[in-house]
XYZ file of C-alpha atoms in Angstrom:
424
model
C 32.977 -383.014 -49.692
C 31.355 -380.523 -52.035
C 33.531 -378.758 -54.561
C 33.514 -374.962 -54.554
C 33.837 -373.581 -57.989
C 36.952 -371.309 -57.953
C 37.158 -367.931 -59.669
C 40.744 -368.549 -60.847
C 39.665 -371.659 -62.889
C 39.545 -369.841 -66.326
C 42.818 -367.926 -65.491
C 44.640 -371.071 -64.710
C 43.213 -372.833 -67.774
C 44.411 -370.006 -69.961
C 47.910 -369.901 -68.523
C 48.121 -373.698 -69.031
C 47.660 -373.033 -72.781
C 50.329 -370.449 -72.882
C 53.224 -372.188 -71.076
C 54.480 -375.823 -71.040
C 54.688 -375.706 -67.187
C 51.982 -374.437 -64.848
C 52.892 -373.752 -61.287
C 50.071 -372.983 -58.702
C 51.400 -371.628 -55.404
C 49.552 -370.489 -52.330
C 49.053 -371.170 -48.741
C 48.529 -374.574 -47.422
C 44.975 -376.034 -47.829
C 43.493 -373.359 -50.029
C 42.566 -375.863 -52.682
C 45.438 -375.973 -55.165
C 45.356 -379.653 -55.733
C 41.468 -379.898 -55.720
C 41.278 -377.249 -58.244
C 43.787 -378.835 -60.588
C 42.238 -382.140 -60.248
C 38.839 -380.698 -61.216
C 40.382 -379.138 -64.272
C 42.113 -382.553 -65.001
C 38.741 -384.260 -64.868
C 37.477 -381.917 -67.727
C 40.544 -382.908 -69.659
C 39.866 -386.427 -69.168
C 36.423 -386.111 -70.382
C 37.957 -384.617 -73.539
C 40.138 -387.711 -74.058
C 43.368 -386.426 -72.524
C 44.420 -388.486 -69.466
C 46.588 -386.563 -67.154
C 48.517 -388.564 -64.449
C 48.702 -387.511 -60.877
C 51.414 -387.945 -58.228
C 52.068 -386.325 -54.877
C 55.403 -385.893 -53.445
C 53.944 -386.024 -49.952
C 54.161 -389.920 -50.794
C 57.610 -391.012 -49.333
C 58.095 -393.570 -52.115
C 57.344 -391.095 -54.824
C 59.580 -388.488 -53.211
C 62.498 -390.803 -52.826
C 62.315 -391.883 -56.491
C 62.033 -388.152 -57.576
C 64.993 -387.199 -55.544
C 67.139 -390.302 -56.306
C 66.485 -390.787 -59.985
C 64.410 -387.780 -61.562
C 64.782 -389.190 -65.142
C 63.198 -392.645 -64.021
C 60.496 -390.696 -62.048
C 59.471 -388.768 -65.223
C 59.351 -391.942 -67.137
C 56.928 -393.486 -64.700
C 54.852 -390.154 -64.489
C 55.184 -388.881 -68.153
C 53.455 -385.758 -69.368
C 50.792 -384.701 -69.202
C 51.094 -384.896 -65.418
C 50.123 -383.089 -62.277
C 52.795 -383.256 -59.584
C 51.727 -382.150 -56.169
C 53.946 -380.405 -53.642
C 56.991 -379.970 -56.189
C 59.072 -378.135 -53.274
C 59.848 -381.668 -51.850
C 61.861 -382.647 -55.001
C 63.138 -379.669 -56.710
C 65.745 -381.951 -58.370
C 62.992 -382.616 -60.861
C 62.998 -379.129 -62.304
C 66.009 -379.490 -64.652
C 64.526 -382.725 -66.009
C 61.211 -381.082 -66.549
C 62.879 -378.288 -68.368
C 64.630 -380.824 -70.724
C 61.290 -382.516 -71.304
C 59.358 -379.517 -72.282
C 62.176 -378.391 -74.523
C 62.001 -381.584 -76.451
C 58.258 -381.802 -76.626
C 57.295 -378.083 -77.113
C 53.784 -378.814 -75.859
C 51.894 -376.415 -73.734
C 50.450 -377.604 -70.456
C 52.565 -380.816 -70.160
C 53.305 -380.198 -66.522
C 51.044 -378.822 -63.785
C 52.871 -378.316 -60.369
C 51.713 -377.188 -57.064
C 53.763 -375.843 -54.228
C 53.096 -374.344 -50.720
C 56.553 -373.314 -49.860
C 56.956 -370.350 -52.120
C 59.904 -368.970 -50.177
C 62.007 -372.054 -50.941
C 60.523 -372.920 -54.262
C 60.583 -369.655 -56.424
C 64.249 -369.420 -56.582
C 64.728 -372.954 -58.035
C 61.953 -372.388 -60.399
C 63.140 -369.078 -61.780
C 66.530 -370.702 -62.259
C 65.466 -373.882 -63.833
C 62.261 -372.976 -65.793
C 62.770 -369.415 -66.851
C 60.488 -368.527 -69.702
C 58.756 -371.916 -69.648
C 56.573 -371.612 -66.545
C 53.364 -369.631 -65.832
C 52.945 -368.974 -62.143
C 49.576 -368.465 -60.439
C 49.099 -367.612 -56.816
C 45.820 -369.087 -55.462
C 44.459 -367.319 -52.420
C 41.849 -368.440 -49.930
C 38.168 -368.345 -50.799
C 36.724 -364.944 -51.725
C 33.181 -363.706 -51.055
C 32.458 -364.270 -54.908
C 33.412 -367.870 -54.583
C 31.627 -368.542 -51.284
C 28.300 -366.925 -52.528
C 28.895 -368.021 -56.065
C 28.613 -364.691 -57.862
C 30.820 -363.489 -60.607
C 34.359 -362.480 -59.705
C 35.724 -359.351 -61.219
C 38.737 -357.165 -60.270
C 37.414 -354.406 -58.114
C 36.862 -351.061 -59.333
C 35.461 -347.809 -57.760
C 33.792 -347.016 -60.984
C 30.044 -346.275 -60.281
C 28.991 -348.086 -63.377
C 30.816 -351.271 -62.408
C 29.378 -351.100 -58.922
C 25.846 -350.611 -60.223
C 26.231 -353.774 -62.254
C 27.237 -355.781 -59.314
C 24.088 -354.754 -57.473
C 22.209 -357.099 -59.776
C 24.246 -360.136 -58.615
C 25.472 -359.396 -55.056
C 23.363 -360.312 -52.051
C 22.914 -357.820 -49.251
C 24.413 -359.078 -45.861
C 24.050 -357.482 -42.514
C 26.609 -356.872 -39.726
C 26.144 -360.307 -38.168
C 26.599 -362.144 -41.265
C 29.595 -360.213 -42.321
C 31.331 -360.948 -39.059
C 30.476 -364.594 -39.272
C 32.192 -364.626 -42.565
C 35.160 -362.633 -41.183
C 35.539 -365.087 -38.262
C 35.160 -368.193 -40.227
C 37.941 -367.143 -42.635
C 38.849 -368.301 -46.168
C 39.741 -371.983 -46.056
C 37.679 -374.159 -48.433
C 37.415 -377.059 -46.077
C 35.349 -374.909 -43.556
C 32.838 -374.177 -46.297
C 32.803 -377.539 -48.101
C 32.269 -379.546 -44.846
C 29.934 -378.118 -42.238
C 31.045 -380.702 -39.710
C 34.692 -379.420 -39.574
C 35.232 -377.736 -36.207
C 36.753 -374.156 -36.633
C 39.067 -374.149 -33.728
C 40.404 -377.615 -34.314
C 40.982 -376.854 -37.949
C 43.011 -373.676 -37.427
C 44.933 -375.374 -34.598
C 45.928 -378.228 -36.972
C 46.611 -375.660 -39.743
C 49.091 -373.570 -37.574
C 50.833 -376.846 -36.278
C 51.266 -378.060 -39.920
C 52.636 -374.711 -41.095
C 55.092 -374.556 -38.151
C 56.205 -378.072 -38.469
C 56.320 -378.652 -42.172
C 57.164 -375.228 -43.462
C 58.859 -373.222 -40.707
C 61.148 -376.066 -39.474
C 62.680 -376.444 -42.916
C 64.037 -372.821 -42.581
C 67.425 -372.694 -40.938
C 66.827 -369.164 -39.746
C 63.874 -370.177 -37.537
C 65.255 -372.209 -34.885
C 62.409 -371.890 -32.302
C 58.899 -372.755 -33.672
C 57.108 -371.408 -30.523
C 58.908 -368.053 -30.790
C 57.888 -367.952 -34.469
C 54.212 -368.714 -33.455
C 54.430 -365.906 -30.887
C 55.649 -363.578 -33.621
C 52.706 -364.632 -35.870
C 50.261 -363.788 -33.061
C 51.925 -360.219 -32.557
C 51.677 -359.725 -36.420
C 48.009 -360.617 -36.336
C 47.500 -357.925 -33.613
C 49.190 -355.417 -35.876
C 46.948 -356.161 -38.970
C 46.014 -353.048 -40.938
C 48.831 -351.164 -39.325
C 52.015 -349.739 -40.796
C 55.151 -351.994 -40.238
C 57.501 -350.811 -37.579
C 60.129 -353.569 -37.306
C 61.562 -352.276 -34.087
C 58.151 -352.511 -32.584
C 57.438 -355.934 -33.736
C 60.860 -357.040 -32.650
C 60.470 -355.656 -29.077
C 57.011 -357.231 -28.697
C 58.445 -360.721 -29.803
C 61.721 -360.450 -27.963
C 63.733 -360.717 -31.166
C 66.133 -358.511 -33.220
C 64.775 -355.993 -35.701
C 66.564 -357.991 -38.550
C 65.094 -361.181 -37.435
C 61.592 -359.625 -37.417
C 62.198 -358.387 -40.961
C 63.259 -361.856 -42.054
C 60.338 -363.607 -40.390
C 57.936 -361.036 -41.826
C 59.174 -361.876 -45.316
C 58.492 -365.523 -44.608
C 54.914 -364.688 -43.734
C 54.643 -362.751 -46.983
C 56.195 -365.467 -49.073
C 53.927 -368.056 -47.728
C 50.910 -365.891 -48.320
C 49.836 -365.531 -44.681
C 50.130 -361.658 -44.844
C 50.396 -359.089 -47.580
C 52.320 -355.800 -47.383
C 50.838 -352.783 -49.012
C 53.361 -350.292 -50.351
C 52.860 -346.581 -49.767
C 51.802 -344.535 -52.912
C 54.526 -341.949 -53.606
C 54.949 -339.262 -56.216
C 57.650 -336.500 -56.512
C 54.957 -334.085 -55.714
C 53.926 -335.676 -52.457
C 57.061 -335.189 -50.468
C 55.886 -335.796 -46.997
C 54.617 -339.374 -47.464
C 55.873 -341.945 -45.161
C 57.769 -345.021 -46.607
C 56.523 -347.805 -44.227
C 54.470 -350.611 -45.843
C 51.043 -351.404 -44.444
C 50.409 -354.917 -43.082
C 47.294 -357.052 -43.671
C 46.497 -360.603 -42.595
C 44.954 -362.343 -45.672
C 42.875 -364.880 -43.681
C 40.900 -363.079 -41.072
C 39.840 -366.408 -39.610
C 43.410 -367.441 -38.929
C 44.087 -363.920 -37.354
C 40.964 -364.397 -35.224
C 42.216 -367.784 -34.083
C 45.673 -366.531 -33.298
C 44.194 -363.677 -31.200
C 41.993 -366.065 -29.394
C 38.630 -364.585 -30.380
C 36.028 -367.251 -29.530
C 33.152 -366.305 -31.637
C 31.983 -363.775 -34.249
C 29.999 -361.718 -31.712
C 33.029 -361.271 -29.489
C 35.181 -360.285 -32.500
C 32.577 -357.828 -33.717
C 32.436 -355.974 -30.321
C 36.126 -356.351 -29.469
C 39.056 -353.959 -29.703
C 40.255 -355.502 -32.937
C 36.875 -355.278 -34.770
C 37.774 -352.155 -36.934
C 41.200 -353.474 -37.888
C 39.954 -357.033 -38.836
C 37.122 -355.349 -40.909
C 39.838 -353.278 -42.694
C 41.949 -356.354 -43.432
C 38.835 -358.275 -44.635
C 38.000 -355.578 -47.154
C 41.628 -355.458 -48.231
C 41.787 -359.153 -48.722
C 38.579 -359.278 -50.816
C 39.909 -356.558 -53.192
C 43.386 -358.209 -53.264
C 41.887 -361.622 -54.248
C 39.667 -360.239 -56.755
C 42.820 -359.215 -58.793
C 44.720 -362.497 -58.056
C 41.806 -364.595 -59.259
C 41.847 -362.700 -62.581
C 45.466 -363.257 -63.022
C 46.461 -359.692 -62.320
C 48.862 -358.097 -59.909
C 46.854 -356.146 -57.365
C 47.437 -352.424 -58.099
C 46.843 -351.467 -54.501
C 48.627 -348.871 -52.482
C 47.982 -346.726 -49.363
C 48.694 -343.260 -48.365
C 49.983 -341.814 -45.074
C 52.016 -338.516 -44.700
C 53.929 -336.941 -41.855
C 50.802 -334.766 -41.144
C 48.927 -337.985 -40.163
C 46.708 -337.743 -43.089
C 45.745 -341.173 -44.232
C 43.786 -342.929 -47.108
C 43.196 -346.680 -46.374
C 43.793 -347.852 -49.964
C 44.546 -346.587 -53.372
C 43.992 -348.310 -56.637
C 46.425 -346.978 -59.247
C 46.099 -348.331 -62.914
C 45.994 -346.842 -66.300
C 47.005 -343.507 -64.959
C 43.993 -343.206 -62.623
C 44.249 -343.059 -58.926
C 41.218 -343.951 -56.955
C 41.058 -343.588 -53.097
C 39.305 -345.963 -50.846
C 38.332 -345.329 -47.264
C 37.143 -348.321 -45.086
C 34.630 -347.763 -42.184
C 32.792 -350.238 -39.994
C 29.760 -347.976 -39.835
C 26.382 -347.815 -41.701
C 26.407 -343.978 -42.101
C 30.240 -342.887 -41.896
C 29.335 -339.279 -42.964
C 31.215 -336.918 -45.213
C 34.068 -336.849 -42.977
C 35.186 -340.294 -44.389
C 36.470 -338.502 -47.476
C 38.178 -335.567 -45.690
C 41.701 -336.727 -46.716
C 41.060 -337.514 -50.389
C 41.962 -333.799 -51.227
C 45.505 -334.527 -50.454
C 45.737 -336.253 -53.897
C 44.651 -333.121 -55.737
C 48.246 -331.999 -56.196
C 49.178 -334.997 -58.295
C 46.309 -334.098 -60.580
C 47.290 -330.412 -61.061
C 49.651 -329.690 -63.877
C 50.964 -326.352 -62.350
C 52.525 -328.226 -59.453
C 54.773 -330.384 -61.609
C 57.203 -327.727 -62.696
C 58.169 -329.467 -66.081
C 57.500 -332.988 -64.994
C 53.845 -333.228 -66.390
C 54.457 -336.971 -67.178
C 53.964 -337.504 -63.402
C 50.527 -336.127 -63.437
C 47.674 -338.701 -62.882
C 43.927 -338.620 -63.050
C 41.822 -338.767 -59.976
C 39.114 -341.472 -60.331
C 36.010 -342.077 -58.406
C 36.347 -342.664 -54.654
C 34.787 -345.202 -52.499
C 33.884 -345.401 -48.775
C 33.494 -349.033 -48.213
C 31.218 -349.404 -45.258
C 28.036 -351.212 -43.687
C 25.621 -348.982 -45.754
C 22.723 -350.940 -47.016
C 22.788 -349.511 -50.493
C 25.114 -347.916 -53.117
C 24.758 -344.100 -52.506
C 26.711 -341.074 -53.572
C 28.682 -338.933 -50.988
C 29.055 -336.121 -53.586
C 29.628 -336.039 -57.347
C 32.792 -337.877 -57.241
C 32.720 -340.355 -54.327
C 30.225 -343.078 -53.195
C 29.340 -345.149 -50.165
C 29.889 -348.717 -51.181
C 28.217 -351.603 -49.137
C 31.013 -354.155 -48.074
C 28.856 -357.002 -49.582
C 29.220 -355.244 -53.019
C 33.052 -355.625 -53.345
């Protein structure tokens, strides 16, 4: 199977040099182990032999749980331990080992069940572990172009024109439909439907079954499908609960499981004391559009493109690409959205370094100037006179983007640009 070079390689290698323990989390089958084994090969070529053990192996898991000290004698540092969540008893012994050795990068760990793992890691390895969340494949990885955190700055976008390859509507939706799992791109013989069926079965049986609050796997599967149908919409727990036949507190708990296992992301609303009519509901996005398409029973890219979910899936695809561009660089995605009680919406906002940049997402080749009609609601947070002595809350309004199916990077006006989706 061909190896796809990952954008996070440099980020992970850098963090390994900063901390004695490296933990790579992320959804199942996104290539965590493959990536670390590739980095270990480079170490081996440099003369440092790193051992490898997976706790999927029942014998290794039994030893790790029964006698952690003996396990770490057998698999001494430097070592890569796969699926650490199956034997968290190792964590205190790893702490003692790194406190003795003081060496960086001694332990590389992977774990898929972040909802159960992170509490144990934070308690046992505080200050000793660097954590990286590896998402599914991004466009930059699939098409092997440089990966950078997305910016609406026109200069940044101009530079990407030199490396990005234009793609049409059909190719974009083939990508959206196929999703982000490396195995689907590394081996063309893998059947899409069979793969995602197996993926969902594994997720339900190996992750969800372990959680006491999820007693009915099929009911949780039904909930996942309902959440997929709500991608790119604000979260209303009562609405999700009613559709799934569960209580609102259960819907909230189950949604947090999907967030913790990196199936979905919740985008928080941007709020400022000046913007008093902003709604407080988070926005929901499925991170793997292929998984969402499978759950919603779309059979091919053409049906998905023509169907009722076309625009919502397109919006989640754009969000996930921007989201992954930050994660792969080792940065927390500074992404928000705007919606107020007057029904004015801005799909995404990037807020960093005191600059607020609005983004509208349209599945159209020529969205028109109406696409930026709501950007003006941000003017108040950039005007000193509105702050009444709280000028520290003032922000600067950056360049805006309308991410769409345009064939070229073109200005809407002096401040905002039409950005082809293949350019992000």
